[in-house]
Coordinates of C-alpha atoms in Angstrom, one line a residue:
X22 CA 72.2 187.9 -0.5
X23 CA 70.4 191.3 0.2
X24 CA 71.2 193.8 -3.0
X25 CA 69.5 196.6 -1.6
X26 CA 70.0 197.2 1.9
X27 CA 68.8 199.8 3.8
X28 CA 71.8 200.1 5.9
X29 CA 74.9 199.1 4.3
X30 CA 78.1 198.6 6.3
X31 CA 80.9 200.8 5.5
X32 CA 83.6 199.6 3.1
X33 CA 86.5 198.3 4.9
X34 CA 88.9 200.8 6.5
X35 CA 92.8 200.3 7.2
X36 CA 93.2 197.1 9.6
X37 CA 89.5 196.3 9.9
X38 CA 88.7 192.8 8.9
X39 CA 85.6 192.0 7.3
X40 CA 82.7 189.5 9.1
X41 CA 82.9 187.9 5.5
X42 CA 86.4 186.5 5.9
X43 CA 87.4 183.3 7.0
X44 CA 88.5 183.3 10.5
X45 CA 92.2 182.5 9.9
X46 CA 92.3 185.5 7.3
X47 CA 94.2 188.6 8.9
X48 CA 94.0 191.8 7.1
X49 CA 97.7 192.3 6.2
X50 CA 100.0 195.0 8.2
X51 CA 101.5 195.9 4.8
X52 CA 99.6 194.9 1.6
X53 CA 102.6 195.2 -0.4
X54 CA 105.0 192.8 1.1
X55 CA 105.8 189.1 0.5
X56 CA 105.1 186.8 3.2
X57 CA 108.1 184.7 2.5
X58 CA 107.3 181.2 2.9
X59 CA 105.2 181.8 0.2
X60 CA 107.7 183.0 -2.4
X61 CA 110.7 181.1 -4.2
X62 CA 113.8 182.5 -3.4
X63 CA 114.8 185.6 -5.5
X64 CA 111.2 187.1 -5.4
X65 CA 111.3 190.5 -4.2
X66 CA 109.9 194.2 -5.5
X67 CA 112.2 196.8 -7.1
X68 CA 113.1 200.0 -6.6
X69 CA 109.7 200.9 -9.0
X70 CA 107.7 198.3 -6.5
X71 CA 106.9 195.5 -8.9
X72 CA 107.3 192.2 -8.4
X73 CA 110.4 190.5 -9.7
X74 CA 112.3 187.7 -10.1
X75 CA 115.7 187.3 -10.1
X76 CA 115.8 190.7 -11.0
X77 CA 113.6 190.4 -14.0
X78 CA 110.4 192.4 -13.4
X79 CA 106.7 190.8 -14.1
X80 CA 105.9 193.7 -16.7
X81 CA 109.1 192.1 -18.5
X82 CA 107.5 188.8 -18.4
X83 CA 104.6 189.9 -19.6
X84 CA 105.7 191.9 -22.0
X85 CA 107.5 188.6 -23.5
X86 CA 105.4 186.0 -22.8
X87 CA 102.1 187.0 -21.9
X88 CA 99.7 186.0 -19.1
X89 CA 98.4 183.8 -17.7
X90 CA 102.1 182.8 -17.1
X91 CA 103.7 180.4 -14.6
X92 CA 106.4 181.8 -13.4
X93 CA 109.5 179.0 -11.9
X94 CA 112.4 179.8 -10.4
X95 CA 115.0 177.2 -11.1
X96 CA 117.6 178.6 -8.8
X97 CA 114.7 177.7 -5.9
X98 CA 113.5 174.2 -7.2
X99 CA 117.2 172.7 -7.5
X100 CA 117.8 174.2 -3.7
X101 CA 114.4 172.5 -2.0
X102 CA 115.6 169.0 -4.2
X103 CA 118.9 169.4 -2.9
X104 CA 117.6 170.0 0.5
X105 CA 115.6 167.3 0.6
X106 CA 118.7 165.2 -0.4
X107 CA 120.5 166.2 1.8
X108 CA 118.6 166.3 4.8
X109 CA 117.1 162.7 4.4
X110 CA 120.9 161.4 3.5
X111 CA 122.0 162.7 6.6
X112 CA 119.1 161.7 9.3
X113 CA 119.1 157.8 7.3
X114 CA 123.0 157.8 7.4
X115 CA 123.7 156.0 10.3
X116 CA 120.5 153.8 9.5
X117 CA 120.4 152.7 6.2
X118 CA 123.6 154.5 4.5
X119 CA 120.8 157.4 3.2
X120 CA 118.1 157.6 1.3
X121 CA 116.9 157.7 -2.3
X122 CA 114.7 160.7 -3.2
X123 CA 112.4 160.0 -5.8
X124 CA 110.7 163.2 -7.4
X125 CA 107.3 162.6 -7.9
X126 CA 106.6 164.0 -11.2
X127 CA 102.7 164.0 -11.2
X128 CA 103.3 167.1 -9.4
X129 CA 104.9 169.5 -12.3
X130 CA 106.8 167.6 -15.0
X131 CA 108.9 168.3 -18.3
X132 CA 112.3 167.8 -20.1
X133 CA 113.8 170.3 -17.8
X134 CA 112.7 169.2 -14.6
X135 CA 113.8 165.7 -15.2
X136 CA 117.0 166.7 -16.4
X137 CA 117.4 169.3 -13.0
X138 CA 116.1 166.2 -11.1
X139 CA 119.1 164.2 -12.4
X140 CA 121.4 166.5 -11.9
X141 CA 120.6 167.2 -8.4
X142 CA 121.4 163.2 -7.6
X143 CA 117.5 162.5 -7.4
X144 CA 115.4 159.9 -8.7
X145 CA 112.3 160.1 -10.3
X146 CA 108.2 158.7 -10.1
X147 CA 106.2 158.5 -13.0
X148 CA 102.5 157.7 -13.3
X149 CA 101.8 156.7 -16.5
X150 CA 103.2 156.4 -20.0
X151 CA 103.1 159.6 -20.8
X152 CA 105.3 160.4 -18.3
X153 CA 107.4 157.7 -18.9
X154 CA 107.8 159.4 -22.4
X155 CA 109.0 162.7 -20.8
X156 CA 111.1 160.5 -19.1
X157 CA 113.0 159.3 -21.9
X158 CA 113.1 161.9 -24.1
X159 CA 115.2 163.9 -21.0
X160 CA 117.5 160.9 -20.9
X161 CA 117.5 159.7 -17.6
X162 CA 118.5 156.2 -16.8
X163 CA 115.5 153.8 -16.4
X164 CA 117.2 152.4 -13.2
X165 CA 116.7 156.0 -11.7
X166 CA 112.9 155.9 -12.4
X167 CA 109.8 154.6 -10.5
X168 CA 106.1 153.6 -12.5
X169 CA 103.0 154.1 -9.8
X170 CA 99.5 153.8 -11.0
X171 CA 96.5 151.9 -10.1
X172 CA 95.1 150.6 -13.6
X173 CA 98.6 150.3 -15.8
X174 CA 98.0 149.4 -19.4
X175 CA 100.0 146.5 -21.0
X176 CA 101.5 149.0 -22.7
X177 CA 102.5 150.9 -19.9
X178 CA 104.5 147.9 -18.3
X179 CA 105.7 146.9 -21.5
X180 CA 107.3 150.1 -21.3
X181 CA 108.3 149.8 -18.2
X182 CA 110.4 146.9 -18.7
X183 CA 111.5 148.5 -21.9
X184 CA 113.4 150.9 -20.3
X185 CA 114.6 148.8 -17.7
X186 CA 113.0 151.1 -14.7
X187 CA 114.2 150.5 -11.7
X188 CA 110.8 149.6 -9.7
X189 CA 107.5 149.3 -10.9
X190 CA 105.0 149.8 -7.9
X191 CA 102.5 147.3 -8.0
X192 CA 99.0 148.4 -6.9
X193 CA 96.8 145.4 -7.0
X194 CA 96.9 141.1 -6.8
X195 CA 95.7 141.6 -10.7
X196 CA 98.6 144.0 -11.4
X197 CA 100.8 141.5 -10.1
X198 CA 99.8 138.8 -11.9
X199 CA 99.8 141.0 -15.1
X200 CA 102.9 142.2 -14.4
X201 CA 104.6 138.9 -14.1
X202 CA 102.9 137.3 -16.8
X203 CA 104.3 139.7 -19.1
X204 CA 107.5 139.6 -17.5
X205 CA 107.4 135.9 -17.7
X206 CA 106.8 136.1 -21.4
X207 CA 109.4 138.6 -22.6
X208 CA 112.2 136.1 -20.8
X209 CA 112.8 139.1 -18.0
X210 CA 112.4 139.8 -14.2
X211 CA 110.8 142.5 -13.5
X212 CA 111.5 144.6 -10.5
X213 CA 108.3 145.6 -8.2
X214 CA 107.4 147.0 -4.9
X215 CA 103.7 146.4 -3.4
X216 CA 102.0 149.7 -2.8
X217 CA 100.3 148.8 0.9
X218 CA 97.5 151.2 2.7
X219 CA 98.2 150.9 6.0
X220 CA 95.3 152.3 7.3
X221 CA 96.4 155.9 8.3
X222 CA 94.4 158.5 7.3
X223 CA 96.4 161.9 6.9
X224 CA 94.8 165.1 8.1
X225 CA 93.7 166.4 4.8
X226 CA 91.4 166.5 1.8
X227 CA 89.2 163.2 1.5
X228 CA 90.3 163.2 -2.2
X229 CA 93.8 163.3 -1.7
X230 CA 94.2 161.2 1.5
X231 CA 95.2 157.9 0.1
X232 CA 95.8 155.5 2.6
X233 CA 92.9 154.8 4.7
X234 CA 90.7 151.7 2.9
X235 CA 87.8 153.4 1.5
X236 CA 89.8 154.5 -2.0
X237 CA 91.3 153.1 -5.0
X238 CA 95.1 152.5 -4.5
X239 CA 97.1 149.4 -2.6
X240 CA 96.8 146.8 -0.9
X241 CA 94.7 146.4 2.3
X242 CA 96.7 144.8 5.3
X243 CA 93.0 144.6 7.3
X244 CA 92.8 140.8 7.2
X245 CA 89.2 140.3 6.0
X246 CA 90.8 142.1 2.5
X247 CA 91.0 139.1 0.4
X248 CA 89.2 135.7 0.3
X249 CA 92.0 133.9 1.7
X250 CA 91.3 133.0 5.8
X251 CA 93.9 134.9 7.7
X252 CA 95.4 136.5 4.7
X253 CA 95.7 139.9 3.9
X254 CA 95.2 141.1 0.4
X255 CA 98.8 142.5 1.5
X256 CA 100.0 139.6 2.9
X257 CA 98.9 137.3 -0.3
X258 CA 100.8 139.5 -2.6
X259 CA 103.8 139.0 -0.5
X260 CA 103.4 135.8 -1.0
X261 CA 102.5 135.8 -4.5
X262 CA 105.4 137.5 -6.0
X263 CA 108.3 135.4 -3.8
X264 CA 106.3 132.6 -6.1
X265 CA 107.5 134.3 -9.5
X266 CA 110.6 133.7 -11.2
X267 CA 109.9 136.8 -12.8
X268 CA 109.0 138.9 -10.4
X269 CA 112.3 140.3 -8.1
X270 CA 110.3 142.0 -5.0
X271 CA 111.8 144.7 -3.7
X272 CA 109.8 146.1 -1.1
X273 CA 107.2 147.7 0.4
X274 CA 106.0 151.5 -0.4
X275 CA 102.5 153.4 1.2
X276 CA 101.5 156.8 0.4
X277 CA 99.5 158.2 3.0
X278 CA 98.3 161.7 1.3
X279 CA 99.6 164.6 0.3
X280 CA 99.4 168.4 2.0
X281 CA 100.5 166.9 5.6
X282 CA 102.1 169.6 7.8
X283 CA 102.9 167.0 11.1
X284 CA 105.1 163.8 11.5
X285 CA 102.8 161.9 13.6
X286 CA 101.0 160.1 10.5
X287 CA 104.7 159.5 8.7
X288 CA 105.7 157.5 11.9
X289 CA 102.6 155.9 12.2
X290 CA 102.8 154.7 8.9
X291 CA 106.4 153.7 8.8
X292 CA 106.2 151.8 12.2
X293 CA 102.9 149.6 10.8
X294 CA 104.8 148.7 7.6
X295 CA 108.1 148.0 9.1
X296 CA 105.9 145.8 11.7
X297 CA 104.7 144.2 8.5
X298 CA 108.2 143.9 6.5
X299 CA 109.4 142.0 9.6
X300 CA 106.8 139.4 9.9
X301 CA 106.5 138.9 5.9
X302 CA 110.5 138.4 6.1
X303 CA 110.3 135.6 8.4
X304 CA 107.4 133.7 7.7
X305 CA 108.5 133.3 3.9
X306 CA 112.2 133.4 5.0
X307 CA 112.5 136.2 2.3
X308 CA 114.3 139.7 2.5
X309 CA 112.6 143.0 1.6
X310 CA 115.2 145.5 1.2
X311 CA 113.2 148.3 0.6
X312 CA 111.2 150.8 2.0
X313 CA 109.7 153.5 0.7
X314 CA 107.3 155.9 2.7
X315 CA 106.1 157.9 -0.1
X316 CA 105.7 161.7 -0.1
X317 CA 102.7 164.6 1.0
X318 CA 104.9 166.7 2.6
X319 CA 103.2 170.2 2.8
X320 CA 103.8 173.8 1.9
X321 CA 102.6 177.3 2.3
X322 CA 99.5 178.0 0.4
X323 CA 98.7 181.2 2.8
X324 CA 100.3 182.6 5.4
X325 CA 98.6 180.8 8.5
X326 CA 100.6 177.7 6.8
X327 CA 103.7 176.2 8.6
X328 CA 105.5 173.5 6.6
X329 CA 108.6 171.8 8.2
X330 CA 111.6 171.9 7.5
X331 CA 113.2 169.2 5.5
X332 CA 115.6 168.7 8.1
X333 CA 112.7 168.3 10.7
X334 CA 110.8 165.9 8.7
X335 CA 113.8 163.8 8.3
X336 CA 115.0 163.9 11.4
X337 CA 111.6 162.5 12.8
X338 CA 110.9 159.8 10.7
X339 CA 114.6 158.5 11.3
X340 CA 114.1 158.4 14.8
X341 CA 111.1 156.2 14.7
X342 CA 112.7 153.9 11.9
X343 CA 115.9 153.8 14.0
X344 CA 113.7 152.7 17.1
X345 CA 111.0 150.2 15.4
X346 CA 114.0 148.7 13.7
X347 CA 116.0 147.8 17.2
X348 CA 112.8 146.8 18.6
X349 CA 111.9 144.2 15.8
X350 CA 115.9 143.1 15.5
X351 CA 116.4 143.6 12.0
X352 CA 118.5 145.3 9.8
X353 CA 117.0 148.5 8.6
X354 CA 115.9 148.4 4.8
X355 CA 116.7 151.2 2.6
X356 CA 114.2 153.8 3.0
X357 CA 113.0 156.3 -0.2
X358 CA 110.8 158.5 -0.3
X359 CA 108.8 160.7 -2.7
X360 CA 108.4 164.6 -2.7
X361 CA 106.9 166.5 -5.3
X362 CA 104.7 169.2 -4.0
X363 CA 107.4 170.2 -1.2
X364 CA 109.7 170.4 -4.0
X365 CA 108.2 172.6 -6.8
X366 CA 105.4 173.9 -5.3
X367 CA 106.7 176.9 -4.0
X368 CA 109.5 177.4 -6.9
X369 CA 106.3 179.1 -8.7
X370 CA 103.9 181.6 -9.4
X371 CA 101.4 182.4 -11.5
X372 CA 101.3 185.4 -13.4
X373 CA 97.8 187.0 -14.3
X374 CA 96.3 190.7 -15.4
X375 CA 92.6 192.2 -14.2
X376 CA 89.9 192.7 -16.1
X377 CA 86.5 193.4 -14.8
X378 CA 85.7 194.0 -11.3
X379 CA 82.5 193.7 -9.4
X380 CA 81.2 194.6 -5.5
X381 CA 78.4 192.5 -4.4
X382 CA 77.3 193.1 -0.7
X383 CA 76.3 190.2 1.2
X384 CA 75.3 188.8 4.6
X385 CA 78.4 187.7 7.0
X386 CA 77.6 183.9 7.8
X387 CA 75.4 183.4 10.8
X388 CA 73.9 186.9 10.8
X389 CA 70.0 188.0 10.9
X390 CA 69.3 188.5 7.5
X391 CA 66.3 191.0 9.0
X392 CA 68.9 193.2 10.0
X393 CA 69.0 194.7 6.5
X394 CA 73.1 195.4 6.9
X395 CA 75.3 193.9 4.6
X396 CA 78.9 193.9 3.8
X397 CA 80.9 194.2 0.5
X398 CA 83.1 191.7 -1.5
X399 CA 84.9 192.8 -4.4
X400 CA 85.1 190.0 -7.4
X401 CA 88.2 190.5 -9.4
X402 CA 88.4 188.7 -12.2
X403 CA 91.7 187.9 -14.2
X404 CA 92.7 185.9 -17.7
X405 CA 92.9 182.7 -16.6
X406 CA 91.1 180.5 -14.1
X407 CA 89.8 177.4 -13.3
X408 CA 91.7 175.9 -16.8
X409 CA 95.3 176.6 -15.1
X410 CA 94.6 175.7 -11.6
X411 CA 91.6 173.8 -11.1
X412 CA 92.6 173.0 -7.6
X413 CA 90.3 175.3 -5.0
X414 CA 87.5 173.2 -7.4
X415 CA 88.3 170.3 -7.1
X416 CA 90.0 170.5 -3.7
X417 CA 88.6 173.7 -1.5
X418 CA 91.8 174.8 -2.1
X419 CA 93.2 178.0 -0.7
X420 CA 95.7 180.4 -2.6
X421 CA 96.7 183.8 -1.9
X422 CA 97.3 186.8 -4.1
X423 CA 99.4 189.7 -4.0
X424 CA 99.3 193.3 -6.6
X425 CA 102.5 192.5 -8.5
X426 CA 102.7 195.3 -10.9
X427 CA 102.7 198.3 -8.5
X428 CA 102.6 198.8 -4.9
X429 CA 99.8 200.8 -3.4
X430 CA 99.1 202.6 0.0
X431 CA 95.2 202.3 -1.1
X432 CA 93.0 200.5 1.9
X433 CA 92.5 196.9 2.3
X434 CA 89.3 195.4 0.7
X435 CA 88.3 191.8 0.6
X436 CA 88.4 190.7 -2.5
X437 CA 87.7 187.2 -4.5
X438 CA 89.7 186.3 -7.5
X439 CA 88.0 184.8 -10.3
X440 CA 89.1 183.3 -13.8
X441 CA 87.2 183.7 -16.9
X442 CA 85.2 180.5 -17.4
X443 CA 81.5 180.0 -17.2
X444 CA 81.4 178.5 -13.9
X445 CA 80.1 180.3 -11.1
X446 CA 82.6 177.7 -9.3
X447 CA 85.8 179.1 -11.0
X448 CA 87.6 180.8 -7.8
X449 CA 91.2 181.4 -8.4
X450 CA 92.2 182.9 -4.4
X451 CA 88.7 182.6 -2.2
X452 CA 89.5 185.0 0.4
X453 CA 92.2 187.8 0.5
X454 CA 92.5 191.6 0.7
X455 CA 93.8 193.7 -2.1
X456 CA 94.0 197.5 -2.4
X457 CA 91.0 199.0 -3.2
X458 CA 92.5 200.8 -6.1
X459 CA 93.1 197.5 -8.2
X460 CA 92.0 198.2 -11.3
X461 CA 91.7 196.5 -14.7
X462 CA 95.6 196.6 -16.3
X463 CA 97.2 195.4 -13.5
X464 CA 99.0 192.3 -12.3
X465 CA 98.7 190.1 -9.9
X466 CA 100.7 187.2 -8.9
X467 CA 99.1 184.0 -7.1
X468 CA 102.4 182.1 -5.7
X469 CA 102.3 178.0 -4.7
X470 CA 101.2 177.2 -8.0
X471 CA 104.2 174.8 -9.1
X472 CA 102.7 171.3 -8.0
X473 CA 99.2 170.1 -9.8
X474 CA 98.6 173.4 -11.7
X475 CA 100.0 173.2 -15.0
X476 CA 100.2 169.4 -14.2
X477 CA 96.0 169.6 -14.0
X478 CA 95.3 172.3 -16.5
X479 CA 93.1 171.8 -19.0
X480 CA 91.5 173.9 -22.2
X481 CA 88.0 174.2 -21.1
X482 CA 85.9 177.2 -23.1
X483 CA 88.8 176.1 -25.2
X484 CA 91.1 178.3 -23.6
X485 CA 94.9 177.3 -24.2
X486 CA 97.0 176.1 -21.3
X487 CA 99.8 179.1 -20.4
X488 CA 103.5 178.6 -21.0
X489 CA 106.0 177.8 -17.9
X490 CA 108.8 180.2 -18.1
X491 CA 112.1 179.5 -15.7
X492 CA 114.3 182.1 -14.2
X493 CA 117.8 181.5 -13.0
X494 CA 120.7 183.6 -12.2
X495 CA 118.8 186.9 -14.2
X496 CA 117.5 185.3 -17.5
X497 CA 114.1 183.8 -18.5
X498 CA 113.6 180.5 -20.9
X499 CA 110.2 178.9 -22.1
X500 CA 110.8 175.3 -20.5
X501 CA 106.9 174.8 -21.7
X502 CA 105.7 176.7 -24.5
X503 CA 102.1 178.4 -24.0
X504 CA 99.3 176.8 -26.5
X505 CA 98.2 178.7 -29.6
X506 CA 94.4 178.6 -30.6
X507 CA 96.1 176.8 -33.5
X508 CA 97.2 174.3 -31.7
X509 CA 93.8 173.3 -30.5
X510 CA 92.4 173.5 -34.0
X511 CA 94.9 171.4 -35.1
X512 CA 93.3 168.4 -33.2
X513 CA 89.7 169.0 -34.8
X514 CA 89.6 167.1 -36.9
X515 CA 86.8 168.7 -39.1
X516 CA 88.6 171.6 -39.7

């Protein structure tokens, strides 16, 4: 960084972009208007040119609720779960009689959701007890519900069988064992699906691609996986649980990442494990009715994003289980799958005001520092931060940000959003241009934020996590009340 230069570049004008932005950044033709795969439904500016929501404007919000603020539109998350119902139901119908959608909660989960979830005809996946507790306080059947995780507790499958779930995914030839030990010793069966990695390794985040070998979830189906001669670790579980009264095996399930824009690693996936289901179903003359290929489907994080359809996504992965299924000669098992992200992700935004703002000037990557010209980034920084969306941390994440309390005619300027934490590594939105006349007092809104936002906050620098507030058909409800500074005193316990 040069902090004196000589010969500065100008500021940006109208339309030019600057040599600091990534190359897939575009300045905007109009900095005021919503790219719209980004946005729920009902997210649009008024007459006055604010953001709003279902008609209710974000100085409204505000004004009730404060900010930070995430921001839901339950009109928009029961459509994409419908959607997604519907779509799968009617590529599968001819195959398998349809499919059962399984929300995955991990994404974004409370009282509400479930009880939307239900309502919509969807199922839902939990990962741990504490979701399981959500679960049953909202009162949705324990047939309807799904346990994943890769280290359950005893508790947690105590639980499990508690409420009767309808499939516990089993991640491990330990888990299984535990599982139908337990089982075994409460006089029950317990219903389980084997969580395989087949080996595919989405295009996406090494963190959150979870089916290629190297990580900590499923079995392997590489044959040198367990200490058995010829046996997969897949294969030996397979085996394993036909062997227990108290086990009832289901099926198979994989989950090959998350953030996956194209079929191809879907259909890879399905055609290994149904490959698999066949050959496990004849050498132990068992049946496997179930499959489920897990979730990942993408969204729009920024506008050079292009999630498909529901309807596409369905129709391809049909096609191949259709095909594999007449190629093997068996009867199709019933297929489920598991979106979260695709579901709520979009449905939200999250609401935050400026504060401080800061230009630095810097070098544009790969120039001659000896040149002495550098070029200016503005650092806005708002009230929340890394503590409601730790995700471009922990992920490289990318968001995008729009001026939601006014519109503007100012000139672009690139600009990085910042929360308030002492981290230099607290980045809200990397890259994206702003007016130049944003100034502390004003809002902006960061949308995408429904799936692993909330679900990931945290209260570091003791900050408290921000309420969730729904909108539908013109009014607004807390669904998840916004912490107090009380309420994280009242967990000290030396106060």
């Amino acid at each position: 960084m040069t902090t004196s230069p000589s010969n500065p570049a100008p500021l940006n004008q109208a339309g030019a972009a600057s040599p600091l932005a990534p190359e897939w950044l575009q300045v905007p033709a109009d900095l005021n208007a919503l790219h719209e795969p980004l946005w729920a439904g009902g997210v649009e500016r008024n007459d006055a040119g604010e953001l709003a929501i279902d008609g209710i404007s974000v100085s409204e919000l505000q004004r009730q609720y404060g900010t930070p603020l995430f921001v839901l539109s339950e009109t928009d998350f029961r459509a994409r779960a419908r959607a997604f119902s519907d779509a799968f139901n009617d590529a599968f119908a001819d195959i398998c009689g349809g499919v059962d959608v399984y929300y995955a909660g991990k994404s974004f989960l409370c009282t509400a959701v479930v009880r939307w979830v239900e309502e919509e005809g969807l199922r839902l996946d939990t990962a741990s007890g504490g979701e399981l507790a959500v679960a049953a306080r909202a009162g949705i059947p324990g047939a309807d519900v799904a346990l994943h995780g890769n280290n359950k507790s005893d508790g947690e499958i105590h639980r499990a069988l508690d409420l009767k779930l309808g499939r516990i995914v089993v991640d491990s030839l330990a888990e299984l064992e535990r599982v139908a030990a337990i089982a075994a010793n409460r006089g029950e069966t317990a219903k389980v699906m084997l969580r395989l990695t087949p080996g595919v390794h989405a295009h996406t985040h090494e963190f959150i691609a979870t089916a290629h070998e190297d990580q900590k979830f499923g079995l392997s189906m590489a044959e040198d996986s367990t200490e058995q001669a010829g046996l997969s670790a897949a294969e030996e579980a397979v085996a394993a649980a036909s062997g227990h009264a108290s086990i009832e095996l289901l099926g198979l399930h994989c989950h090959i990442g998350s953030q996956i824009f194209e079929p191809d690693g879907f259909a890879l996936a399905a055609e290994k494990l149904l490959d698999f289901l066949a050959a496990m179903q004849a050498k132990y003359s068992i049946v496997l009715p179930e499959l489920d290929l897990g979730g990942g489907y993408g969204i729009a994080y920024t506008p050079v994003d292009t999630p498909r359809p529901a309807a596409e996504i369905a129709q391809a992965m049909a096609a191949v289980v259709r095909s594999k299924c007449a190629e093997l000669g068996i009867s199709a098992p019933r297929i489920s799958i598991e979106p979260g992200r695709a579901i709520v992700g979009s449905t939200t935004f999250t609401l935050y005001e400026v504060g401080t703002l800061k230009t630095v000037r810097v070098d544009a990557p790969g120039e001659n520092a000896e040149n002495d010209v550098t070029h200016p980034r503005r650092y806005v920084s708002v009230d929340g931060g890394m503590s409601d969306n730790p995700r471009p941390v922990l992920y490289d994440a990318d968001y995008s940000a729009i001026l939601a309390s006014r519109t503007s005619d100012a000139a672009p300027e690139l600009s990085r959003v910042v929360g308030k934490h002492c981290e230099s590594g607290d980045i809200v939105v990397r890259d994206v241009y702003l007016p130049e006349d944003v100034a502390a007092g004003d809002l902006l809104a960061v949308p995408g934020t429904g799936a692993y936002c909330w679900a990931l906050s945290s209260n570091y620098n003791y900050l408290a996590r921000p309420g969730v507030v729904a909108v539908r058909d013109g009014s607004a409800r807390l669904i998840v009340r916004g912490e107090t500074e009380e309420d994280l005193l009242n967990r000290d316990m030396g106060v």
